[in-house]
PDB file of C-alpha atoms in Angstrom:
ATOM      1  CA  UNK A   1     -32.574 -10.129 -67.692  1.00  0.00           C
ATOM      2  CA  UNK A   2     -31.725  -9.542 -63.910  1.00  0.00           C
ATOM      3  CA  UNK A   3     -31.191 -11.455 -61.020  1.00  0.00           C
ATOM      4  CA  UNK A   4     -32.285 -11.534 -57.535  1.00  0.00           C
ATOM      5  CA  UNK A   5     -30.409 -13.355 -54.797  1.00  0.00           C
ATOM      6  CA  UNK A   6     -31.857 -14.504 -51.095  1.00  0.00           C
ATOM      7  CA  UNK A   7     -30.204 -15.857 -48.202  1.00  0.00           C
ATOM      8  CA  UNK A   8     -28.922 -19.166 -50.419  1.00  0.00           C
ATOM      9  CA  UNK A   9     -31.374 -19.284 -53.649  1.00  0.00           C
ATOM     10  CA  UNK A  10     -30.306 -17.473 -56.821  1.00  0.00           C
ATOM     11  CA  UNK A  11     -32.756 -16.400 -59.225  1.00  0.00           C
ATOM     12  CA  UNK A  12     -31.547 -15.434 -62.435  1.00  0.00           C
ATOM     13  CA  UNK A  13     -32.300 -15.024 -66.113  1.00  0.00           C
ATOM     14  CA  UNK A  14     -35.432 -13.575 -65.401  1.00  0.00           C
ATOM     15  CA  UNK A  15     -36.753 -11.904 -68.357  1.00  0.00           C
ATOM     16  CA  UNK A  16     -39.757 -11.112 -70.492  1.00  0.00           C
ATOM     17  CA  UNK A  17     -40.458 -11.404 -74.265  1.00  0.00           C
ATOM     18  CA  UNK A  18     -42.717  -9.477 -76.512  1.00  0.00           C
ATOM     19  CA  UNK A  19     -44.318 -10.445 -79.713  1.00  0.00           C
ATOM     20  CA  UNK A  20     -47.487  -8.815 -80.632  1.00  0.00           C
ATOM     21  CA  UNK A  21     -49.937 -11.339 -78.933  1.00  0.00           C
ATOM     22  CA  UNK A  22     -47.877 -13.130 -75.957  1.00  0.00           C
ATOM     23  CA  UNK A  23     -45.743 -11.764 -73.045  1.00  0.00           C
ATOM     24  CA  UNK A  24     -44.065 -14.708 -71.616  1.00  0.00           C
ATOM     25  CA  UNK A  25     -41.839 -14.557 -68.094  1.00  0.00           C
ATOM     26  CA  UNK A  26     -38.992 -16.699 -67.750  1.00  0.00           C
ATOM     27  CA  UNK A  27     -38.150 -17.956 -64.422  1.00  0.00           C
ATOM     28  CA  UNK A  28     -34.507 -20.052 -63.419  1.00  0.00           C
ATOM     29  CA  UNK A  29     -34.392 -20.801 -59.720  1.00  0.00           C
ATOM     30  CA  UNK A  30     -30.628 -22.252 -58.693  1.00  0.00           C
ATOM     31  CA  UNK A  31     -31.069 -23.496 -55.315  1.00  0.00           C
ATOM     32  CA  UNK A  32     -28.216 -24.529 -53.184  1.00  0.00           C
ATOM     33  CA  UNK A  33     -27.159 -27.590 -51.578  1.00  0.00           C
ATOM     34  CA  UNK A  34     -28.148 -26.727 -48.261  1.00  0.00           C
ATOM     35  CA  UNK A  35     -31.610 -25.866 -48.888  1.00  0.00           C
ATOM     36  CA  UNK A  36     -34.277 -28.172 -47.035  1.00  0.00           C
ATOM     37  CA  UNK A  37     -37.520 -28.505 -45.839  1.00  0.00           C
ATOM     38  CA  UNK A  38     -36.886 -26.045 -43.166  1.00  0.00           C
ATOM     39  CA  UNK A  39     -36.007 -22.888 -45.726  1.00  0.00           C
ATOM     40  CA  UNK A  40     -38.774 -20.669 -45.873  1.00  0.00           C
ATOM     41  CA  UNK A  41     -40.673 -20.774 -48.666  1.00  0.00           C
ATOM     42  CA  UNK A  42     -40.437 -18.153 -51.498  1.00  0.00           C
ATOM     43  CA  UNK A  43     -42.784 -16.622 -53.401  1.00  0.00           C
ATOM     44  CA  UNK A  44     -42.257 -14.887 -56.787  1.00  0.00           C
ATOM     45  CA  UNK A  45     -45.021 -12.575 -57.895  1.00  0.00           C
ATOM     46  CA  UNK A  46     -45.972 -10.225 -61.264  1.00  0.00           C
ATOM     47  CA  UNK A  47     -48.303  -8.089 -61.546  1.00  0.00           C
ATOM     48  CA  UNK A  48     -51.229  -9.269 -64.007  1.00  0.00           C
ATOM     49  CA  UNK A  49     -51.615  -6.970 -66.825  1.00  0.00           C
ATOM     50  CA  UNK A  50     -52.909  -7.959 -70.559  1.00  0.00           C
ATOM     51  CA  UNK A  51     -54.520 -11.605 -69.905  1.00  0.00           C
ATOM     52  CA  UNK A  52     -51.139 -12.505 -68.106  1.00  0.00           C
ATOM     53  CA  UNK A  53     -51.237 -16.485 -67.205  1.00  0.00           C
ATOM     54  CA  UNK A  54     -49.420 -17.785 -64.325  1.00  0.00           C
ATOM     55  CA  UNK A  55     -49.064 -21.851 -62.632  1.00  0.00           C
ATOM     56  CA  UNK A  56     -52.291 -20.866 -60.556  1.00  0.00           C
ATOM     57  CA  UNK A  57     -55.226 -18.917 -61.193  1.00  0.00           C
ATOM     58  CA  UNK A  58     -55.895 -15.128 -59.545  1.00  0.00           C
ATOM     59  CA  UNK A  59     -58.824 -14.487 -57.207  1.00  0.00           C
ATOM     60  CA  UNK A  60     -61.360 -12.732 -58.905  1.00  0.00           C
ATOM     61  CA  UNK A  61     -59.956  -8.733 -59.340  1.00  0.00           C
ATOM     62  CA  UNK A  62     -56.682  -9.444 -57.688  1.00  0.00           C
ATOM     63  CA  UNK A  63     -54.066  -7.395 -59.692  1.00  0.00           C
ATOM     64  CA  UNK A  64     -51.141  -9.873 -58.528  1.00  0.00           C
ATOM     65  CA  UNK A  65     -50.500 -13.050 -60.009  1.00  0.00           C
ATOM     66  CA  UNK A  66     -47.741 -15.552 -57.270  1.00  0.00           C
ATOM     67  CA  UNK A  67     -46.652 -18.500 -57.466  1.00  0.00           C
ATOM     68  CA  UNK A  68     -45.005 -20.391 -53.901  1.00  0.00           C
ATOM     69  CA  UNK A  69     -42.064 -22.619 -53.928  1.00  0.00           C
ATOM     70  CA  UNK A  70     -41.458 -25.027 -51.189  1.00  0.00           C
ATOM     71  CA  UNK A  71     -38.019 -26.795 -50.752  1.00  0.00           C
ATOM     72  CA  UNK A  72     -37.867 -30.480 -50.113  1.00  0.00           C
ATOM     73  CA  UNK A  73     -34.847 -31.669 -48.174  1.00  0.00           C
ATOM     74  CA  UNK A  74     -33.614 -34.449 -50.419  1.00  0.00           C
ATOM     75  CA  UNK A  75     -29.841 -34.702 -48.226  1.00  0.00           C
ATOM     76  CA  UNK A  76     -28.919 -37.844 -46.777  1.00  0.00           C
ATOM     77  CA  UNK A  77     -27.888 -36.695 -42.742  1.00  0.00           C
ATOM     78  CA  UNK A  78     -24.973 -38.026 -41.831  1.00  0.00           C
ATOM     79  CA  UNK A  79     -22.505 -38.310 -38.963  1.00  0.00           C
ATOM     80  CA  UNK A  80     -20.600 -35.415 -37.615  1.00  0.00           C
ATOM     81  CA  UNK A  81     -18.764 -36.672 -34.875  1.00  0.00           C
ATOM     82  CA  UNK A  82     -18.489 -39.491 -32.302  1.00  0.00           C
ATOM     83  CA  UNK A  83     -17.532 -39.019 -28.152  1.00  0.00           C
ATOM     84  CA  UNK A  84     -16.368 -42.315 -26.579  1.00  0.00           C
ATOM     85  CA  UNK A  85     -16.902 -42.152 -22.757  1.00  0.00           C
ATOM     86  CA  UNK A  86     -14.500 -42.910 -21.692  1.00  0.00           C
ATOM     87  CA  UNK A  87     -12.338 -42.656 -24.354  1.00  0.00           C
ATOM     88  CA  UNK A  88     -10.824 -46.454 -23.669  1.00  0.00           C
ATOM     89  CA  UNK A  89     -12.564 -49.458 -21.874  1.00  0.00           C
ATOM     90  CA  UNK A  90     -10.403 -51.087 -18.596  1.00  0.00           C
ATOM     91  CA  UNK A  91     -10.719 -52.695 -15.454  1.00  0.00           C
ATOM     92  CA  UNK A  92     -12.485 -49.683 -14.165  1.00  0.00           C
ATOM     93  CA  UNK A  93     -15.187 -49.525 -17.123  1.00  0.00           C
ATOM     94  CA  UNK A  94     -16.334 -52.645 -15.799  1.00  0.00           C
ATOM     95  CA  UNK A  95     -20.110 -52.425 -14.680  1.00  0.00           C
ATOM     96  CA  UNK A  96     -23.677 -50.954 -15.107  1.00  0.00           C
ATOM     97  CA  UNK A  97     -24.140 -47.550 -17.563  1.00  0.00           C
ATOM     98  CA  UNK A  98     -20.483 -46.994 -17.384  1.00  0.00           C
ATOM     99  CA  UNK A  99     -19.601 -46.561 -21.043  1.00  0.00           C
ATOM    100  CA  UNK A 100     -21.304 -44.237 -23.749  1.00  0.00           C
ATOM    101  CA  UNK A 101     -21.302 -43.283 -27.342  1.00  0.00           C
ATOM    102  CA  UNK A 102     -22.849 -40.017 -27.983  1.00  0.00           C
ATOM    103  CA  UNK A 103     -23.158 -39.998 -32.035  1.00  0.00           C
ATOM    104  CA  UNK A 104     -23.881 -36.460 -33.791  1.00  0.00           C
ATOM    105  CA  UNK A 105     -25.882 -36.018 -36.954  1.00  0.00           C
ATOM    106  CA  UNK A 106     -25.748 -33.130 -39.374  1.00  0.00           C
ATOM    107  CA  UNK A 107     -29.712 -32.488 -39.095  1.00  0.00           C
ATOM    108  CA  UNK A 108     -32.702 -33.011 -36.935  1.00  0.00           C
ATOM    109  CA  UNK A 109     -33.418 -36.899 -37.058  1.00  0.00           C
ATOM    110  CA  UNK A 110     -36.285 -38.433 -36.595  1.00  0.00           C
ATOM    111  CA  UNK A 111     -36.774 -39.840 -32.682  1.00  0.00           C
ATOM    112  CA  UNK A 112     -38.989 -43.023 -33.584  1.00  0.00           C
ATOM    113  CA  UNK A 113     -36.024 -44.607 -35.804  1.00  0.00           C
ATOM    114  CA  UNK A 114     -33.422 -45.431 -33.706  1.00  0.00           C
ATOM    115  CA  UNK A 115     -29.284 -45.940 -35.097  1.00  0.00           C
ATOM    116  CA  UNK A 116     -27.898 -49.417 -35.643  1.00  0.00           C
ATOM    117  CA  UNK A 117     -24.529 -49.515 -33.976  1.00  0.00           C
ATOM    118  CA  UNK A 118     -22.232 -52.815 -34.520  1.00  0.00           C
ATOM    119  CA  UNK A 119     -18.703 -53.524 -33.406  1.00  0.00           C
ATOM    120  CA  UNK A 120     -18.286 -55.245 -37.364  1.00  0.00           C
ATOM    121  CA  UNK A 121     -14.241 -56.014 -35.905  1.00  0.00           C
ATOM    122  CA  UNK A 122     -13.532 -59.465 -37.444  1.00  0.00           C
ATOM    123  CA  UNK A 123     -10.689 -60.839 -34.785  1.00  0.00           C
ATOM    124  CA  UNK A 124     -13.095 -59.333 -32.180  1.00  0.00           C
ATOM    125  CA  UNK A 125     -16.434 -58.805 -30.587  1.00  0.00           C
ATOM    126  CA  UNK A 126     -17.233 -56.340 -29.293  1.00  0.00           C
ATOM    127  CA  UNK A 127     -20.968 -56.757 -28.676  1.00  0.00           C
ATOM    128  CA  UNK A 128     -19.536 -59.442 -26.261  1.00  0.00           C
ATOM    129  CA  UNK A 129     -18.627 -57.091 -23.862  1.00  0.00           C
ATOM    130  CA  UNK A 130     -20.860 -54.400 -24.251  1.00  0.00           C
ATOM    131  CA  UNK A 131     -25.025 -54.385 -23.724  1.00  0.00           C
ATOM    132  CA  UNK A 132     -26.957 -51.083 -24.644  1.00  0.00           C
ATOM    133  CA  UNK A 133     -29.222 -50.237 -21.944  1.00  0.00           C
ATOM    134  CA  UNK A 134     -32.510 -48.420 -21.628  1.00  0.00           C
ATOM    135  CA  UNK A 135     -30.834 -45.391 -20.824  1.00  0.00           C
ATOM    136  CA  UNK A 136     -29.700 -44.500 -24.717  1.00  0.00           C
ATOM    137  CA  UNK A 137     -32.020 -42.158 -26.270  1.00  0.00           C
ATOM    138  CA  UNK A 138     -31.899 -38.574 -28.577  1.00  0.00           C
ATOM    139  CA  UNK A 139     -30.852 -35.248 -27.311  1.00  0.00           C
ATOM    140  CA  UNK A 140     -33.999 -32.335 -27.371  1.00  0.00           C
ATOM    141  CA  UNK A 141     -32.818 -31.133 -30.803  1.00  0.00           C
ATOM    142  CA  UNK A 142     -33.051 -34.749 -32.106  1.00  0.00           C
ATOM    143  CA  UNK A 143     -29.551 -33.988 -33.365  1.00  0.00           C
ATOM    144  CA  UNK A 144     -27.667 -36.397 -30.904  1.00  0.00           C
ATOM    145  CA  UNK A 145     -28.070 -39.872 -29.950  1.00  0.00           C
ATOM    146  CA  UNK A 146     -26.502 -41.383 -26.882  1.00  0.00           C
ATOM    147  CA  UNK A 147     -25.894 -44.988 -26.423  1.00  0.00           C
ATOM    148  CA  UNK A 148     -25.536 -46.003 -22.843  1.00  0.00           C
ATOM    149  CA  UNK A 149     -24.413 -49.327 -22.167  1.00  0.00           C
ATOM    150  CA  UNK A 150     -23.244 -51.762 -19.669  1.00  0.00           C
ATOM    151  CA  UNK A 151     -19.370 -53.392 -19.893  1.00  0.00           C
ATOM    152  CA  UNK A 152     -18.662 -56.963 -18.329  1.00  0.00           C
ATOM    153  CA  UNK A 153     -14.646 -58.336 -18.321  1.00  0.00           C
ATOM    154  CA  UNK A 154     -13.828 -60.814 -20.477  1.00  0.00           C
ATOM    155  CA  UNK A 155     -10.253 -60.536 -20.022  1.00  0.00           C
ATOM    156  CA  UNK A 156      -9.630 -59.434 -23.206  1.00  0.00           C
ATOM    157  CA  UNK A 157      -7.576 -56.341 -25.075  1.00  0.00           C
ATOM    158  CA  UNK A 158      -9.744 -55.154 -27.648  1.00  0.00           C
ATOM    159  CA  UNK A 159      -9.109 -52.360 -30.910  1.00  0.00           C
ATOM    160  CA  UNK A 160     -12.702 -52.137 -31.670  1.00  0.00           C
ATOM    161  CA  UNK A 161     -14.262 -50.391 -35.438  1.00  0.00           C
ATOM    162  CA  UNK A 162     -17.938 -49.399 -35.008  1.00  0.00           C
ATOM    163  CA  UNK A 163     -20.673 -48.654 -37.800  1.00  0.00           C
ATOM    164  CA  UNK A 164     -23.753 -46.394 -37.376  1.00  0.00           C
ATOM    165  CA  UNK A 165     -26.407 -46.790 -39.704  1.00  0.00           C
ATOM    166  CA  UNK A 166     -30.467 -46.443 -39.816  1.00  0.00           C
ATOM    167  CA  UNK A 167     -31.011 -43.490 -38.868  1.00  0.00           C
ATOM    168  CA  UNK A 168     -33.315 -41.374 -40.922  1.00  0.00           C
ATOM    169  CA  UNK A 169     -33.911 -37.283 -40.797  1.00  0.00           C
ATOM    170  CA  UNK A 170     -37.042 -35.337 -39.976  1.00  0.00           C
ATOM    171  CA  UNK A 171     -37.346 -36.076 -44.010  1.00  0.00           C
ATOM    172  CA  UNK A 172     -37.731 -39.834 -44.043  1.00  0.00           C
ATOM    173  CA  UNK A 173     -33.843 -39.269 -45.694  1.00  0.00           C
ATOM    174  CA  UNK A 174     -31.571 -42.484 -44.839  1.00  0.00           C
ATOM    175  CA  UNK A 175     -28.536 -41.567 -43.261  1.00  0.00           C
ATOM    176  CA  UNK A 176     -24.911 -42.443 -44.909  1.00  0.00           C
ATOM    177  CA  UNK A 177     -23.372 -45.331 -43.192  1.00  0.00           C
ATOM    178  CA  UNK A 178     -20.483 -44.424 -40.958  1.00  0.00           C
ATOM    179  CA  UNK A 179     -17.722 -46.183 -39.954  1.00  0.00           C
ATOM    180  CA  UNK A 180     -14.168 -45.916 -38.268  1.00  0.00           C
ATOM    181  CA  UNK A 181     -11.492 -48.304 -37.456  1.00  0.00           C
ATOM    182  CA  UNK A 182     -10.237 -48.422 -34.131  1.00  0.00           C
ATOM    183  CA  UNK A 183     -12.832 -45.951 -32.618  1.00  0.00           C
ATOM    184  CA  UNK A 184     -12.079 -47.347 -28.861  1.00  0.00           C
TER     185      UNK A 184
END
């Protein structure tokens, strides 16, 4: 029995057994957390000797026998980070594109499903004040999304909670709800 390691896949207890008729190859595969549809796939080969079978069938006088394994990302994404701009509404905030949320997600997301954001604050609302705007969209790396919206006065001192949700990874993968209290 050895093992072989690579980059963050462990294969171990691979070994072989002999009786006088079979030969059979044993093959454990721990892969680790962060492997996802975007780890290269790996491919374990033997070399076909004495009617060796295999998942898959050899081309005709091919001397190797391989078998590929592709990883599917089965990880929810979820938030890494939030930037308020600017970091507290006032007086001055008032007006057109003058406040942003630029979320963060651990992965590449996909750009045709966009985040829900909600002010869920029970003694306040926030969507009151605030209107997203055209302007809110992903980054390049489909890894950031910006809200840009517009802020009107209500005269009115607000500690507002926000919750992202909806958004889904490269992977169809739903992200995991975020919230936090008294983001702005």
């Amino acid at each position: 029995s050895f093992t072989v390691n690579t980059d963050n896949i462990k294969i171990s207890n691979l070994n072989q057994s002999f009786t006088s008729e079979t030969k059979n190859y044993f093959l454990v595969m721990d892969v680790g957390a962060d492997v996802n549809s975007s780890t290269p796939d790996i491919t374990f080969s033997l070399r076909t000797v004495d009617n060796l079978t295999f998942s898959g069938t050899p081309a005709f006088n091919d001397l190797t026998l391989s078998q590929t394994y592709s990883f599917e990302d089965v990880t929810a994404p979820s938030v890494t980070n939030t930037l308020f701009s600017p970091s507290a509404l006032n007086k001055q905030s008032v007006g057109s594109e003058t406040f942003e949320i630029e979320i963060t997600f651990s992965e590449a997301m996909n750009p045709s499903v966009v985040p829900v954001v909600s002010f869920p604050t029970t003694e306040e609302d926030a969507s009151s004040i605030l209107t997203p705007t055209a302007s809110s969209g992903w980054s390049a790396s489909n890894t950031v999304y910006t809200v840009v919206y517009d802020v009107s006065d209500q005269n009115v001192e607000y500690n507002v909670d926000i919750s992202i949700s909806g958004a889904e990874d490269t992977s169809g993968n739903s992200q995991i709800t975020y919230s936090e209290t008294d983001a702005f």
